[in-house]
Amino acid sequence: MMSLVKNEWMKIFSKVSTYIFIAFLLLAALGAAVIDYKLSPDETNKDWKQELNADIQEQEKALEAKEISEEEKNAIMEDINYNKQLLADNINPDLNTNWTYMAEWTTSLTSFVTLFVVIVCSSLVSSEFSDGTIKQLLIRPYKRWKILLSKYITSLLFAALLLASLLIFSYLIGIIFFGNGSYSDKIMDPASFEFSPVVVGEYFVDMIVYWIPGFLVITTIAFMLSTLFKNQALAVGISIFILFASSTLNMVIQSFIGKYEWLKFVLFPHLDLRGYISGTIDMFDGATLGFSMGVLGIYYLIFLALTFFFFQKKDITN
């Protein structure tokens, strides 16, 4: 089995596209850091508590103005309360470290990892048919399921490599641009419009961990399609279409899920578990993390079973 995995690994790295994917992740992380650096305040070592207190005093003076409307007064009061909460919870609103950079940007860059892994996984088997090398592969002294399993294991290893590359690139680039911050620093939830403080390191880890189950299912779907279609372009095209259409399908399903209970068991509303972290991503009423994990687990096993079943029965004479 190890020799099969090694052989598949060498096939992946014999392609120029593999190095392009890794280089793109590096450039994406670097580009995000440049943008974040340009948007960050010029004065990074300022006394933010003193500035917040000064802002509060100015806002309180503004409330004393006679010509102020009730609407403006409410808006100023909200700002005052928000700033006071920041001071009470010791949250620097202008904090910019490698951890804040990763929490705000790297969590979004994972979409590129998904795209690249889908492209590779959806071509792992279909490319053998397109290139006409499937017969040479199957005449080797290994059972079909072992050959397919080696390809699937390789796809997971490649996915892990891309994710690790993105995390390492982001961490190091974040240190270069913003310095090495504390894992336990408090920030406001980047995806929330309300006062929602989070520990930056824990938030980042949660965002990655909660993203992985859906990512694993999408990877398995792409791999399954690679076994179903002999045409590589068709397998890759359908996989990418499903990837980009999943968010739209999720919104459609969410709008009808109140009328049709069975829609709760459809895959798409459960692909992004990050909605359970802070409630910033819409989940249907009654949804729980355990339920979503169960649905994902069932679909994962079904997709994996179909993949091996169809590959076992697949005719390679043509």
PDB file of C-alpha atoms in Angstrom, residues 11 151 201 224 258 263 285 290 293 314:
ATOM      1  CA  LYS A  11       2.352  11.567  -9.998  1.00  0.00           C
ATOM      2  CA  LYS A 151      -5.389   7.375  -4.589  1.00  0.00           C
ATOM      3  CA  GLY A 201      -6.121  32.138  18.861  1.00  0.00           C
ATOM      4  CA  MET A 224     -16.180  10.078  -6.354  1.00  0.00           C
ATOM      5  CA  GLY A 258     -39.438  25.716   7.159  1.00  0.00           C
ATOM      6  CA  LEU A 263     -34.714  19.445   3.532  1.00  0.00           C
ATOM      7  CA  ASP A 285     -33.983  26.657  13.288  1.00  0.00           C
ATOM      8  CA  GLY A 290     -24.189  17.137  16.515  1.00  0.00           C
ATOM      9  CA  MET A 293     -21.926  16.313  12.009  1.00  0.00           C
ATOM     10  CA  LYS A 314     -16.187  -0.111 -13.869  1.00  0.00           C
TER      11      LYS A 314
END
